[in-house]
Coordinates of C-alpha atoms in Angstrom, one line a residue:
M1043 CA 53.9 116.3 162.0
N1044 CA 56.5 119.0 161.6
Q1045 CA 58.8 117.1 163.8
T1046 CA 62.4 116.4 162.7
L1047 CA 63.4 112.8 163.1
P1048 CA 67.0 111.8 162.4
N1049 CA 67.7 109.2 159.7
Y1050 CA 64.0 109.2 158.5
N1051 CA 62.4 110.4 155.3
C1052 CA 58.8 111.5 156.0
Q1053 CA 58.0 112.7 152.5
T1054 CA 55.0 111.3 150.6
Q1055 CA 57.1 109.9 147.7
K1056 CA 59.0 107.2 149.5
K1057 CA 61.0 105.9 146.5
S1058 CA 63.3 107.8 144.1
V1059 CA 62.0 107.8 140.6
A1060 CA 65.2 108.5 138.6
V1061 CA 69.0 108.5 138.9
I1062 CA 71.2 111.3 137.5
A1063 CA 74.6 109.6 137.0
G1064 CA 78.1 111.0 137.3
H1065 CA 80.4 112.2 134.5
T1066 CA 82.0 108.7 134.1
S1067 CA 80.2 105.8 132.5
T1068 CA 81.7 103.3 135.0
F1069 CA 79.1 104.1 137.6
S1070 CA 76.3 103.9 135.1
I1071 CA 77.4 100.5 133.9
Q1072 CA 77.9 99.1 137.4
I1073 CA 74.4 100.1 138.7
G1074 CA 72.7 99.8 135.3
T1075 CA 71.8 96.1 135.8
L1076 CA 70.4 96.7 139.2
L1077 CA 68.3 99.7 138.1
E1078 CA 66.9 97.6 135.3
L1079 CA 65.3 95.3 137.8
Y1080 CA 63.1 98.2 139.0
K1081 CA 62.9 100.0 135.6
S1082 CA 64.4 103.0 137.2
P1083 CA 65.5 105.6 134.6
Q1084 CA 69.1 106.7 134.6
V1085 CA 70.1 110.0 133.0
T1086 CA 73.8 110.3 132.5
Y1087 CA 75.7 113.6 131.8
G1088 CA 79.1 112.0 131.2
P1089 CA 80.8 111.3 127.8
F1090 CA 78.9 109.2 125.3
D1091 CA 79.6 105.5 125.9
P1092 CA 78.5 103.0 123.1
T1093 CA 78.3 100.3 125.8
L1094 CA 75.2 102.0 127.2
C1095 CA 73.5 101.9 123.8
D1096 CA 72.8 98.2 124.2
K1097 CA 69.1 98.4 125.0
D1098 CA 69.0 94.8 125.9
L1099 CA 71.1 95.5 128.9
F1100 CA 70.5 99.2 129.5
S1101 CA 67.0 99.9 128.3
S1102 CA 66.6 102.5 131.1
V1103 CA 69.7 104.6 130.4
Y1104 CA 69.5 108.0 128.7
Q1105 CA 72.7 109.7 127.7
M1106 CA 72.9 113.5 127.5
A1107 CA 76.2 113.5 125.4
S1108 CA 76.3 113.2 121.6
K1109 CA 77.6 110.2 119.7
E1110 CA 81.4 110.0 119.2
S1111 CA 80.9 109.7 115.5
F1112 CA 79.9 113.4 115.4
L1113 CA 83.1 114.4 117.1
A1114 CA 85.0 112.3 114.5
H1115 CA 83.3 114.3 111.7
G1116 CA 84.4 117.5 113.4
I1117 CA 88.0 116.4 113.6
I1118 CA 88.0 115.3 110.0
S1119 CA 86.5 118.7 109.0
L1120 CA 89.3 120.5 110.9
L1121 CA 92.0 118.4 109.3
L1122 CA 90.6 119.2 105.8
Q1123 CA 90.3 122.9 106.7
F1124 CA 94.0 123.3 107.5
G1125 CA 95.4 120.4 105.4
W1126 CA 97.1 118.8 108.4
M1127 CA 98.8 115.4 107.7
W1128 CA 100.5 114.8 111.1
V1129 CA 98.5 115.3 114.3
A1130 CA 98.9 114.5 117.9
L1131 CA 95.6 113.1 119.3
Y1132 CA 95.3 112.5 123.0
V1133 CA 92.5 110.2 124.3
S1134 CA 91.7 108.5 127.5
D1135 CA 93.7 105.3 128.1
D1136 CA 90.8 103.0 128.3
M1137 CA 88.3 101.1 126.1
Q1138 CA 86.3 104.3 125.5
G1139 CA 89.4 106.1 124.1
E1140 CA 90.2 103.1 122.0
H1141 CA 86.7 102.9 120.6
F1142 CA 86.9 106.6 119.7
L1143 CA 90.1 106.0 117.7
Q1144 CA 88.5 103.2 115.9
T1145 CA 85.5 105.3 115.0
L1146 CA 87.8 108.2 113.8
K1147 CA 89.9 105.9 111.6
A1148 CA 86.8 104.3 110.1
E1149 CA 85.4 107.7 109.2
M1150 CA 88.7 108.7 107.7
M1151 CA 88.9 105.6 105.6
K1152 CA 85.4 106.3 104.2
K1153 CA 86.7 109.7 103.0
N1154 CA 90.0 108.4 101.8
I1155 CA 92.0 110.6 104.2
C1156 CA 95.5 109.5 105.2
V1157 CA 96.8 111.1 108.4
A1158 CA 99.6 109.9 110.6
F1159 CA 98.8 109.9 114.4
T1160 CA 101.5 109.9 117.1
E1161 CA 100.9 108.0 120.3
K1162 CA 103.9 109.5 122.0
L1163 CA 102.9 111.7 125.0
P1164 CA 104.7 115.0 125.1
T1165 CA 107.1 115.8 127.9
T1166 CA 107.0 119.1 129.8
T1167 CA 109.7 120.7 127.5
E1168 CA 108.0 119.4 124.4
F1169 CA 104.5 120.6 125.1
I1170 CA 103.7 124.0 123.7
P1171 CA 100.2 124.9 125.0
S1172 CA 99.5 127.3 122.1
Y1173 CA 97.9 125.3 119.4
L1174 CA 94.5 125.0 117.8
D1175 CA 92.6 122.4 119.8
L1176 CA 89.2 120.8 118.9
M1177 CA 87.3 120.4 122.1
T1178 CA 83.8 119.3 122.9
V1179 CA 81.4 121.7 124.6
F1180 CA 81.5 119.4 127.6
D1181 CA 80.8 121.4 130.7
S1182 CA 79.6 119.2 133.6
N1183 CA 77.6 122.0 135.2
I1184 CA 75.7 122.6 131.9
L1185 CA 75.0 119.0 131.3
I1186 CA 73.9 118.5 135.0
Y1187 CA 71.6 121.4 134.5
H1188 CA 70.2 119.8 131.4
A1189 CA 69.8 116.4 133.1
V1190 CA 67.9 117.9 136.1
Y1191 CA 65.8 120.1 133.8
V1192 CA 64.8 117.1 131.6
V1193 CA 63.8 115.0 134.7
A1194 CA 61.9 117.9 136.2
Q1195 CA 60.0 118.5 133.0
V1196 CA 59.2 114.8 132.7
L1197 CA 57.9 114.7 136.3
H1198 CA 55.8 117.7 135.6
K1199 CA 54.2 116.0 132.6
V1200 CA 53.6 112.9 134.7
F1201 CA 51.9 114.8 137.5
L1202 CA 49.8 116.7 135.0
Q1203 CA 48.6 113.4 133.4
K1204 CA 47.8 112.0 136.8
I1205 CA 45.9 115.1 137.8
E1206 CA 43.9 114.9 134.6
I1207 CA 43.0 111.2 135.3
G1208 CA 41.8 111.7 138.9
P1209 CA 41.4 114.2 141.7
P1210 CA 44.5 115.5 143.5
E1211 CA 43.0 114.2 146.9
D1212 CA 43.8 110.7 145.8
S1213 CA 47.4 110.3 147.0
D1214 CA 47.8 107.0 145.1
L1215 CA 47.4 108.9 141.8
V1216 CA 49.9 111.5 142.8
M1217 CA 52.5 108.9 143.5
V1218 CA 55.0 108.5 140.6
L1219 CA 56.6 105.1 139.8
P1220 CA 60.0 104.9 138.0
W1221 CA 58.7 103.0 135.0
Q1222 CA 56.1 105.7 134.4
L1223 CA 58.9 108.2 133.3
H1224 CA 60.1 106.2 130.4
P1225 CA 57.5 107.1 127.8
F1226 CA 58.1 110.8 128.5
L1227 CA 61.9 110.5 128.6
R1228 CA 62.0 108.8 125.2
K1229 CA 60.1 111.8 123.7
S1230 CA 62.0 114.5 125.7
Q1231 CA 64.4 117.0 124.2
F1232 CA 66.8 119.5 125.8
T1233 CA 68.3 122.6 124.3
N1234 CA 72.0 122.9 124.3
N1235 CA 73.9 126.2 124.6
A1236 CA 73.9 126.6 120.8
G1237 CA 70.1 126.6 120.8
Y1238 CA 69.6 123.1 119.2
N1239 CA 67.0 120.7 120.5
L1240 CA 68.6 117.4 121.2
P1241 CA 66.4 114.3 121.8
L1242 CA 67.6 111.7 124.4
D1243 CA 66.7 108.8 122.1
E1244 CA 70.0 107.8 120.4
K1245 CA 68.0 106.6 117.3
T1246 CA 66.9 110.2 116.5
N1247 CA 69.8 112.2 118.0
H1248 CA 71.4 113.5 114.9
T1249 CA 72.5 116.9 116.2
A1250 CA 75.7 117.9 117.9
Q1251 CA 77.7 121.1 118.4
Y1252 CA 81.3 121.6 119.3
D1253 CA 83.5 124.6 120.0
I1254 CA 86.9 125.0 118.4
Q1255 CA 89.0 126.7 121.0
N1256 CA 92.5 128.1 120.8
L1257 CA 94.7 127.4 123.8
V1258 CA 96.6 130.6 124.3
R1259 CA 99.5 131.0 126.7
F1260 CA 100.4 134.4 128.1
P1261 CA 103.8 135.7 129.2
N1262 CA 103.0 134.9 132.9
Q1263 CA 102.5 131.3 131.9
S1264 CA 98.8 131.4 132.4
W1265 CA 96.5 129.7 129.8
L1266 CA 93.2 130.8 128.4
L1267 CA 90.8 129.0 126.1
V1268 CA 89.5 131.3 123.3
K1269 CA 86.7 130.2 121.1
V1270 CA 87.8 130.6 117.4
G1271 CA 85.0 128.7 115.7
D1272 CA 82.5 125.9 116.0
F1273 CA 81.3 122.7 114.3
V1274 CA 77.6 121.8 114.1
H1275 CA 76.4 118.4 113.0
R1276 CA 72.7 118.1 112.4
S1277 CA 72.7 115.1 110.0
P1278 CA 75.2 113.2 107.8
H1279 CA 74.4 115.6 105.0
N1280 CA 74.0 118.8 107.0
Q1281 CA 77.1 119.8 108.9
G1282 CA 79.3 122.8 108.9
L1283 CA 82.7 124.1 110.3
V1284 CA 83.2 127.8 110.9
V1285 CA 86.7 129.0 111.9
N1286 CA 87.9 132.6 112.4
E1287 CA 91.5 132.2 111.5
E1288 CA 92.3 135.9 112.1
I1289 CA 92.0 135.5 115.9
I1290 CA 94.0 132.3 116.2
K1291 CA 97.3 132.7 118.1
W1292 CA 99.8 130.2 116.6
P1293 CA 103.0 129.1 118.4
V1294 CA 106.1 131.2 118.1
N1295 CA 107.8 128.9 115.5
A1296 CA 104.6 127.8 113.7
E1297 CA 104.1 130.8 111.4
Q1298 CA 107.6 130.1 109.9
C1299 CA 107.2 126.3 109.8
V1300 CA 107.9 125.0 106.3
Q1301 CA 108.4 121.5 105.0
C1302 CA 111.9 120.5 104.2
P1303 CA 112.7 119.6 100.6
A1304 CA 112.9 116.0 99.6
Q1305 CA 116.7 116.2 99.6
E1306 CA 116.8 117.6 103.2
Y1307 CA 115.6 116.6 106.7
P1308 CA 114.9 118.6 109.8
N1309 CA 117.3 118.7 112.8
A1310 CA 116.3 117.5 116.2
E1311 CA 115.3 121.0 117.3
R1312 CA 113.2 121.5 114.1
T1313 CA 114.9 124.8 113.5
Q1314 CA 116.6 124.1 110.2
C1315 CA 116.9 121.7 107.3
L1316 CA 120.0 119.6 106.9
P1317 CA 121.1 118.0 103.6
K1318 CA 120.6 114.2 103.4
L1319 CA 123.6 112.1 102.9
V1320 CA 123.9 110.2 99.6
T1321 CA 124.2 106.5 100.1
Y1322 CA 124.6 103.4 98.0
L1323 CA 126.3 100.0 98.2
N1324 CA 129.8 101.4 98.3
F1325 CA 133.1 99.6 98.1
K1326 CA 134.2 101.6 101.1
D1327 CA 131.3 100.4 103.4
A1328 CA 131.7 97.4 105.6
L1329 CA 128.8 95.6 103.7
G1330 CA 130.3 96.5 100.3
I1331 CA 133.8 95.5 101.3
S1332 CA 132.7 92.1 102.7
M1333 CA 130.8 91.3 99.5
A1334 CA 133.6 92.4 97.3
C1335 CA 136.0 90.2 99.3
T1336 CA 133.6 87.3 99.0
V1337 CA 133.5 87.8 95.2
V1338 CA 137.3 87.7 95.0
C1339 CA 137.5 84.6 97.1
F1340 CA 134.9 82.6 95.1
F1341 CA 136.4 83.8 91.8
G1342 CA 139.8 82.6 93.0
V1343 CA 138.5 79.2 94.0
T1344 CA 136.7 78.8 90.7
A1345 CA 139.9 79.8 88.8
V1346 CA 141.8 77.2 90.8
V1347 CA 139.2 74.5 90.0
L1348 CA 139.4 75.5 86.4
G1349 CA 143.2 75.1 86.5
I1350 CA 142.9 71.7 88.1
F1351 CA 140.5 70.5 85.4
I1352 CA 142.8 71.9 82.6
K1353 CA 145.8 70.2 84.2
H1354 CA 144.0 66.8 84.6
R1355 CA 141.9 67.1 81.4
D1356 CA 143.3 63.7 80.2
T1357 CA 142.3 61.8 83.3
P1358 CA 139.3 59.5 83.4
I1359 CA 137.3 61.5 86.0
V1360 CA 137.5 64.7 83.9
K1361 CA 136.7 63.0 80.6
A1362 CA 133.9 60.9 82.2
N1363 CA 132.0 64.0 83.2
N1364 CA 132.1 65.7 79.8
W1365 CA 135.1 68.0 80.1
T1366 CA 133.9 70.4 77.4
L1367 CA 130.7 71.2 79.4
S1368 CA 132.6 71.3 82.6
F1369 CA 135.0 74.0 81.2
N1370 CA 132.0 75.9 79.9
L1371 CA 130.3 75.8 83.3
L1372 CA 133.4 76.9 85.1
I1373 CA 133.9 79.9 82.8
S1374 CA 130.3 80.9 83.2
L1375 CA 130.6 80.7 87.0
L1376 CA 133.6 83.0 86.8
L1377 CA 131.5 85.5 85.0
C1378 CA 128.6 85.0 87.5
F1379 CA 130.9 85.9 90.3
L1380 CA 132.3 88.9 88.4
C1381 CA 128.9 90.3 87.4
S1382 CA 128.0 90.7 91.1
L1383 CA 130.7 93.5 91.2
L1384 CA 128.4 95.5 88.9
F1385 CA 126.0 95.9 91.8
I1386 CA 128.6 97.5 94.1
G1387 CA 129.7 101.1 93.7
H1388 CA 128.1 104.3 92.5
P1389 CA 125.3 103.4 90.0
N1390 CA 125.2 104.9 86.5
T1391 CA 123.2 104.3 83.4
V1392 CA 125.6 101.8 81.9
T1393 CA 126.0 99.7 85.1
C1394 CA 122.3 99.7 85.7
I1395 CA 121.8 98.1 82.3
L1396 CA 124.7 95.7 82.6
Q1397 CA 123.7 94.6 86.0
Q1398 CA 120.5 92.9 84.9
V1399 CA 121.4 91.9 81.4
T1400 CA 124.8 90.4 82.3
F1401 CA 123.2 88.6 85.3
G1402 CA 120.5 87.1 83.1
L1403 CA 122.7 86.0 80.3
V1404 CA 125.6 84.4 82.3
F1405 CA 123.3 82.6 84.6
T1406 CA 121.4 81.3 81.5
V1407 CA 124.7 79.9 80.2
A1408 CA 125.4 78.3 83.6
V1409 CA 122.0 76.7 84.1
S1410 CA 121.7 75.6 80.5
T1411 CA 125.1 73.9 80.8
V1412 CA 123.9 72.0 83.8
L1413 CA 120.9 71.0 81.8
A1414 CA 123.1 69.9 78.9
K1415 CA 125.3 67.8 81.3
T1416 CA 122.2 66.2 82.7
I1417 CA 120.8 65.3 79.3
T1418 CA 124.2 63.9 78.4
V1419 CA 124.2 61.7 81.5
V1420 CA 120.7 60.3 80.6
L1421 CA 121.6 59.7 77.0
A1422 CA 124.7 57.8 77.9
F1423 CA 122.8 55.3 79.9
K1424 CA 119.6 55.1 77.8
V1425 CA 121.5 54.3 74.7
M1426 CA 122.1 50.7 75.9
K1427 CA 118.4 50.0 75.9
S1428 CA 117.1 52.3 73.2
G1429 CA 117.6 52.1 69.5
R1430 CA 119.6 54.1 66.9
I1431 CA 117.9 57.4 67.7
M1432 CA 119.3 57.6 71.2
R1433 CA 122.7 56.5 70.0
W1434 CA 122.7 59.1 67.2
L1435 CA 121.7 61.8 69.7
L1436 CA 124.6 60.9 72.0
L1437 CA 127.2 60.5 69.3
S1438 CA 126.2 63.7 67.4
G1439 CA 126.5 65.8 70.6
A1440 CA 122.9 67.0 70.4
S1441 CA 122.9 68.0 74.0
N1442 CA 125.5 70.7 73.2
F1443 CA 122.9 72.6 71.2
V1444 CA 120.9 73.1 74.4
I1445 CA 123.2 76.0 75.5
P1446 CA 122.9 78.2 72.4
I1447 CA 119.2 77.7 72.1
C1448 CA 118.6 78.6 75.8
F1449 CA 121.0 81.5 75.5
L1450 CA 119.2 82.8 72.4
I1451 CA 115.8 82.8 74.1
Q1452 CA 117.2 84.8 77.1
V1453 CA 118.8 87.3 74.6
I1454 CA 115.4 87.8 73.1
I1455 CA 113.8 88.5 76.5
C1456 CA 116.6 90.9 77.5
G1457 CA 116.3 92.6 74.1
I1458 CA 112.5 93.2 74.6
W1459 CA 113.3 94.5 78.1
L1460 CA 115.9 97.0 76.8
G1461 CA 113.7 98.1 73.9
T1462 CA 110.6 98.8 76.0
S1463 CA 111.6 99.9 79.5
P1464 CA 115.3 99.5 80.3
P1465 CA 116.8 99.9 83.7
F1466 CA 117.8 103.4 84.7
I1467 CA 119.4 105.3 87.6
D1468 CA 116.9 106.4 90.3
I1469 CA 116.9 108.3 93.6
D1470 CA 115.0 107.2 96.7
S1471 CA 114.6 110.0 99.2
L1472 CA 111.7 108.4 101.2
S1473 CA 112.9 105.0 102.5
E1474 CA 115.4 106.5 104.9
P1475 CA 114.7 109.9 106.6
R1476 CA 118.3 111.1 106.6
H1477 CA 119.7 109.5 103.4
I1478 CA 119.2 109.8 99.7
I1479 CA 119.6 106.3 98.2
I1480 CA 121.0 106.2 94.6
M1481 CA 119.9 102.9 93.1
C1482 CA 119.1 101.3 89.8
N1483 CA 115.5 101.2 88.9
K1484 CA 114.7 98.0 87.0
G1485 CA 112.4 99.8 84.6
S1486 CA 110.0 97.0 83.8
F1487 CA 109.6 94.7 86.7
T1488 CA 107.6 92.4 84.4
A1489 CA 110.7 91.9 82.2
F1490 CA 112.9 91.4 85.3
Y1491 CA 110.6 88.6 86.5
C1492 CA 110.4 87.1 83.1
V1493 CA 114.2 86.8 83.2
L1494 CA 114.0 85.2 86.7
G1495 CA 111.1 83.0 85.6
Y1496 CA 113.0 81.7 82.6
L1497 CA 116.0 80.9 84.7
G1498 CA 113.7 79.1 87.1
F1499 CA 112.2 77.1 84.3
L1500 CA 115.6 76.0 83.2
A1501 CA 116.6 75.1 86.7
V1502 CA 113.4 73.1 87.3
G1503 CA 113.9 71.3 84.0
S1504 CA 117.5 70.4 85.0
F1505 CA 116.4 69.3 88.4
T1506 CA 113.6 67.1 87.0
V1507 CA 115.9 65.3 84.5
A1508 CA 118.7 64.9 87.0
F1509 CA 116.3 63.5 89.6
L1510 CA 115.0 60.9 87.2
A1511 CA 118.6 59.8 86.5
R1512 CA 119.7 59.7 90.1
N1513 CA 119.7 55.9 90.4
L1514 CA 122.1 55.2 87.4
P1515 CA 125.4 53.4 88.2
D1516 CA 127.7 55.6 90.3
T1517 CA 130.8 55.4 88.2
F1518 CA 129.4 57.3 85.3
N1519 CA 126.7 59.1 87.2
E1520 CA 127.0 62.8 88.3
A1521 CA 123.2 63.2 88.3
K1522 CA 123.0 63.1 92.0
F1523 CA 125.4 66.1 92.3
L1524 CA 123.5 67.9 89.5
T1525 CA 120.2 67.3 91.3
F1526 CA 121.5 68.7 94.5
S1527 CA 123.0 71.7 92.8
M1528 CA 119.7 72.6 91.1
L1529 CA 117.9 72.2 94.4
V1530 CA 120.3 74.7 96.1
F1531 CA 119.9 77.1 93.1
C1532 CA 116.1 77.0 93.2
S1533 CA 116.0 77.4 97.0
V1534 CA 118.2 80.5 96.9
W1535 CA 116.1 82.3 94.3
V1536 CA 112.7 81.2 95.8
T1537 CA 114.0 82.7 99.1
F1538 CA 115.2 85.8 97.3
L1539 CA 111.8 87.1 96.2
P1540 CA 110.1 87.7 99.6
V1541 CA 113.4 88.9 101.2
Y1542 CA 114.1 91.3 98.3
H1543 CA 110.7 92.9 98.6
S1544 CA 110.9 93.3 102.3
T1545 CA 114.1 95.4 102.2
K1546 CA 114.8 98.9 101.0
G1547 CA 117.8 101.0 99.9
K1548 CA 121.2 99.5 99.5
F1549 CA 120.2 96.4 101.5
M1550 CA 117.9 95.5 98.6
V1551 CA 120.9 95.5 96.3
A1552 CA 122.9 93.5 98.9
V1553 CA 120.2 90.8 98.9
E1554 CA 120.4 90.5 95.1
V1555 CA 124.2 90.3 95.3
F1556 CA 124.1 87.7 98.1
S1557 CA 121.6 85.6 96.0
I1558 CA 124.0 85.7 93.0
L1559 CA 126.9 84.6 95.1
A1560 CA 125.0 81.9 97.0
S1561 CA 123.5 80.3 93.9
S1562 CA 126.9 80.4 92.0
A1563 CA 128.7 79.0 95.0
G1564 CA 126.1 76.2 95.2
L1565 CA 126.7 75.2 91.6
L1566 CA 130.5 75.3 92.1
C1567 CA 130.5 73.3 95.3
C1568 CA 127.9 70.7 94.5
I1569 CA 129.3 69.8 91.1
F1570 CA 133.0 70.2 91.3
V1571 CA 134.1 69.7 94.9
P1572 CA 133.5 65.8 94.7
K1573 CA 135.6 65.7 91.5
C1574 CA 138.4 67.8 92.9
Y1575 CA 138.4 65.5 95.9
I1576 CA 139.0 62.4 93.7
I1577 CA 141.6 64.2 91.6
L1578 CA 143.7 65.6 94.5
I1579 CA 143.0 63.4 97.5
R1580 CA 142.1 60.0 95.9
P1581 CA 144.1 59.7 92.7
D1582 CA 143.9 55.9 93.0
K1583 CA 140.2 56.2 91.9
N1584 CA 141.1 58.4 88.9
C1585 CA 142.4 55.7 86.6
L1586 CA 141.0 53.7 83.7
K1587 CA 141.5 50.4 85.4
T1588 CA 139.4 51.4 88.4
L1589 CA 136.6 52.7 86.1
K1590 CA 136.6 49.5 84.1
S1591 CA 136.4 47.3 87.1
T1592 CA 133.6 49.4 88.5
R1593 CA 131.9 49.4 85.2
G1594 CA 131.9 45.7 85.1
S1595 CA 130.2 45.4 88.4
K1596 CA 127.8 48.3 88.2
G1597 CA 127.1 49.1 84.6
N1598 CA 127.4 47.7 81.1
M1599 CA 128.4 50.4 78.6
P1600 CA 128.9 49.4 75.0
S1601 CA 132.5 49.6 73.9
K1602 CA 131.7 51.5 70.8
I1603 CA 130.1 54.2 72.8
L1604 CA 132.8 54.3 75.4
S1605 CA 135.6 54.7 72.9
H1606 CA 134.0 57.2 70.6
K1607 CA 136.0 60.4 70.4
S1608 CA 133.0 62.7 70.4
V1609 CA 131.8 61.2 73.7
S1610 CA 133.4 62.1 77.0
Y1611 CA 132.2 59.0 78.9
F1612 CA 134.3 55.9 79.2

């Protein structure tokens, strides 16, 4: 009645028919469930949120913004345009920003594009606000205008439909209910500032347009966004990027920015390239010195053990354990320790070849000697129950042929390696940013693993035979020590493979040297320490009388076998 009443709404339309939401999706998500109860349409002008696309929960929500995948296509087009491989991408620190990153990475994987992103936020001194920036045309005022315009047009169509159905005097027909707007909203389109008609239905919304703006800083520290191009996405197969590079204002150091050569690296200020330091496993480094000292120590210990065995070669404990094979094993262990020195120092073509070949051959001799000792132990005790064949194999020294046969096979493998793809000196300038690593490339990794595989085959064979003979009488039996030594040997090299591939540079070489030293030391300690203990600490057990008395109680060895000159067992 033209009378103003406070806190009262006297209009004919008593209920709101639509909600125009704010520029964040949080509000839309919070009230979306409530509005669904009344089928009230909600038109949002904030950033596109995939959560609101779930029509089972938000069937009444209409988003004005374009899908994030369109923006991802725009960024990829920009990267390809300028060939950028390292970019800083700043997104909101929430689920929406995370979703956009996942979308961008997925689109890049489809196009086989590899770009490194930095997550480090710039400080005030680091940030130079003068770079090419891809920005969405996301003006709240423009999208609010579009939202109001769309709702107004829909209401206009609803009123026209009602007027066509009945006379305007009927107030019930003029009333608009919220659910009546949905059929018109689904078919509605709005025109963006680039002149493209964009439907509100996400299923048919395949058009988006973004500005590419250059953030320019003036001497008075003021900033200005200058449009230098745009990206238009109409469909997956109809998109285009247009950039006017002539009007771009690059940073002051950017026009002179060049990539440092592979042998150099940039300083902290990124103003010049500095030469990378050449590095390798050097005798002067702490790591190289410690390993060289370890080699010398183990070599000395092995030499002492060899001296002890030579001095006491006529004692029962040395003869009982096949002194010929023991001497052969000790000499091969000396060479094993010495070959590790080939891995330390400045690599060259000769040392690169000798490293692997020497390693493979001397370890073959060592492991095959252990195999021969194991076979001899088994033959010595099986001869009592078996016939003439076992006795002939023992007396003829057939087990001694194991070493040259195994050695010959490894020589053939190494010969094929050197004839097809031998090791060579190589340079690694990528593993460490400030160092150039000089290293030996193995040439053929297949051949390298064949050498290791063959050694593993011999070790497993020795372990199996020794394990089966572990319960033989203790006096004549060193199978237990041989079993444990092969177990240590196999454990070292099984551990070597994953550790070797997980390291780089000189530490990769150090891992191989450590494996050589550990496996050699395992053979030395497991096989010879118990014998040296008896020789030096318990000489009362190192006599023929003790062995005979023990033999009488634990084993029964034929006297002809025990006294034969070609057999080392008593």
